[in-house]
Amino acid sequence: MRESIFEALASQSRPSSAYDIADVVSQARGKRVAPNSVYRILDLFVASNLATRVESANAYLVNAHPGCQHDCIFLVCTQCGRAIHVDDDSMTAHLREQATRTGFAPTRTVIEVQGRCDTCATAP
Ligand SMILES: [Zn+2]
Ligand SMILES: [Zn+2]
């Protein structure tokens, strides 16, 4: 089950919701898979750094760098749904530092920029 869900997630070029993945896996397996169980497994992937969550899209992507920890930044195209992944460790480290200075214990930094990707921005 986990394997089919990971495969389904890896085959998507855009961030996908638990519902999208449930549809793909249901079709591949020929029987209905509940979005709830997909959701749980996707969160497991996130917890183990195999996937990342695009919060503003309520969707998931395969982690581009499972071997290392970054506070990934996503540029989310509101027109086509693409999410462009960038890392800027100095910026996210600075944010964590700011949080820590106030006595706050940060667990996760979320930075997402919404707009239009290069393709959509230049489309007539
Ligand atoms: Zn990253
Ligand atoms: Zn776009």
Tab-separated table of C-alpha atoms and ligand atoms in Angstrom:
chain	number	residue	atom	x	y	z
A	1	MET	CA	0.000	0.000	0.000
A	2	ARG	CA	2.723	2.457	0.992
A	3	GLU	CA	4.642	1.560	-2.114
A	4	SER	CA	1.702	2.199	-4.436
A	5	ILE	CA	1.037	5.510	-2.754
A	6	PHE	CA	4.645	6.565	-3.086
A	7	GLU	CA	4.677	5.526	-6.738
A	8	ALA	CA	1.493	7.473	-7.382
A	9	LEU	CA	2.936	10.537	-5.682
A	10	ALA	CA	6.199	10.240	-7.606
A	11	SER	CA	4.337	10.083	-10.922
A	12	GLN	CA	2.696	13.480	-10.340
A	13	SER	CA	4.334	16.604	-11.703
A	14	ARG	CA	2.228	18.903	-9.530
A	15	PRO	CA	1.456	18.854	-5.818
A	16	SER	CA	-1.323	16.327	-5.258
A	17	SER	CA	-3.931	16.057	-2.546
A	18	ALA	CA	-4.730	12.849	-0.677
A	19	TYR	CA	-7.863	12.663	-2.845
A	20	ASP	CA	-5.863	12.874	-6.084
A	21	ILE	CA	-3.515	10.138	-4.895
A	22	ALA	CA	-6.429	7.987	-3.673
A	23	ASP	CA	-7.906	8.199	-7.193
A	24	VAL	CA	-4.649	7.195	-8.866
A	25	VAL	CA	-4.048	4.294	-6.469
A	26	SER	CA	-7.688	3.142	-6.667
A	27	GLN	CA	-7.414	2.984	-10.433
A	28	ALA	CA	-4.081	1.178	-10.385
A	29	ARG	CA	-5.287	-1.401	-7.858
A	30	GLY	CA	-8.756	-1.806	-9.276
A	31	LYS	CA	-10.380	-1.211	-5.910
A	32	ARG	CA	-11.381	1.829	-3.938
A	33	VAL	CA	-8.753	3.215	-1.579
A	34	ALA	CA	-9.994	5.586	1.129
A	35	PRO	CA	-8.488	9.097	1.010
A	36	ASN	CA	-8.191	8.939	4.801
A	37	SER	CA	-5.713	6.092	4.748
A	38	VAL	CA	-3.811	7.794	1.928
A	39	TYR	CA	-3.702	10.949	4.024
A	40	ARG	CA	-2.192	9.077	6.973
A	41	ILE	CA	0.486	7.496	4.810
A	42	LEU	CA	1.333	10.808	3.121
A	43	ASP	CA	1.836	12.352	6.563
A	44	LEU	CA	4.121	9.448	7.444
A	45	PHE	CA	6.153	10.208	4.315
A	46	VAL	CA	6.404	13.831	5.413
A	47	ALA	CA	7.468	12.812	8.917
A	48	SER	CA	10.175	10.575	7.476
A	49	ASN	CA	11.308	13.255	4.996
A	50	LEU	CA	10.256	11.311	1.894
A	51	ALA	CA	7.650	13.864	0.912
A	52	THR	CA	6.969	17.519	1.505
A	53	ARG	CA	3.676	19.250	2.047
A	54	VAL	CA	2.651	22.366	0.158
A	55	GLU	CA	0.482	23.918	2.850
A	56	SER	CA	-1.364	26.523	0.798
A	57	ALA	CA	-2.365	23.895	-1.757
A	58	ASN	CA	-3.128	21.249	0.892
A	59	ALA	CA	-1.073	18.917	-1.266
A	60	TYR	CA	2.043	16.777	-1.309
A	61	LEU	CA	5.152	16.373	-3.420
A	62	VAL	CA	7.932	13.821	-3.392
A	63	ASN	CA	10.848	15.306	-1.475
A	64	ALA	CA	13.507	16.388	-3.956
A	65	HIS	CA	16.256	15.864	-1.393
A	66	PRO	CA	15.224	13.102	1.046
A	67	GLY	CA	18.765	12.879	2.378
A	68	CYS	CA	18.879	16.348	3.858
A	69	GLN	CA	16.753	18.652	5.934
A	70	HIS	CA	15.748	22.018	4.542
A	71	ASP	CA	12.858	24.330	5.152
A	72	CYS	CA	11.772	24.074	1.542
A	73	ILE	CA	10.304	27.158	-0.063
A	74	PHE	CA	7.623	26.695	-2.708
A	75	LEU	CA	6.628	29.091	-5.457
A	76	VAL	CA	3.056	28.051	-6.129
A	77	CYS	CA	1.451	28.925	-9.468
A	78	THR	CA	-2.195	29.732	-8.806
A	79	GLN	CA	-2.994	29.253	-12.475
A	80	CYS	CA	-1.621	25.810	-13.362
A	81	GLY	CA	-0.903	24.455	-9.891
A	82	ARG	CA	2.819	23.903	-10.414
A	83	ALA	CA	5.038	24.288	-7.377
A	84	ILE	CA	8.615	25.369	-7.976
A	85	HIS	CA	10.908	24.255	-5.202
A	86	VAL	CA	13.720	26.457	-3.915
A	87	ASP	CA	15.931	26.269	-0.857
A	88	ASP	CA	17.396	29.280	0.887
A	89	ASP	CA	18.933	28.027	4.102
A	90	SER	CA	20.298	31.410	5.147
A	91	MET	CA	16.829	32.921	4.955
A	92	THR	CA	15.046	30.118	6.794
A	93	ALA	CA	17.821	29.880	9.389
A	94	HIS	CA	17.407	33.592	9.987
A	95	LEU	CA	13.677	33.134	10.557
A	96	ARG	CA	14.259	30.286	13.001
A	97	GLU	CA	16.791	32.421	14.798
A	98	GLN	CA	14.288	35.256	15.115
A	99	ALA	CA	11.723	32.832	16.510
A	100	THR	CA	14.198	31.314	18.959
A	101	ARG	CA	15.198	34.760	20.179
A	102	THR	CA	11.660	35.335	21.423
A	103	GLY	CA	11.777	32.036	23.311
A	104	PHE	CA	9.736	30.302	20.650
A	105	ALA	CA	10.680	26.715	19.764
A	106	PRO	CA	10.151	26.424	15.998
A	107	THR	CA	9.438	22.986	14.550
A	108	ARG	CA	8.753	23.892	10.965
A	109	THR	CA	9.126	26.992	8.826
A	110	VAL	CA	6.647	27.399	5.991
A	111	ILE	CA	7.361	29.864	3.196
A	112	GLU	CA	5.222	29.766	0.104
A	113	VAL	CA	4.971	32.377	-2.609
A	114	GLN	CA	1.832	32.473	-4.716
A	115	GLY	CA	1.780	33.853	-8.211
A	116	ARG	CA	2.219	32.715	-11.795
A	117	CYS	CA	4.989	30.479	-13.089
A	118	ASP	CA	7.155	31.484	-16.053
A	119	THR	CA	4.900	29.600	-18.492
A	120	CYS	CA	1.658	31.106	-17.186
A	121	ALA	CA	3.126	34.597	-16.746
A	122	THR	CA	4.139	34.774	-20.418
A	123	ALA	CA	1.012	33.105	-21.821
A	124	PRO	CA	-1.190	35.525	-23.788
B	1	ZN	ZN	14.141	21.869	-0.414
B	2	ZN	ZN	1.671	28.075	-14.053
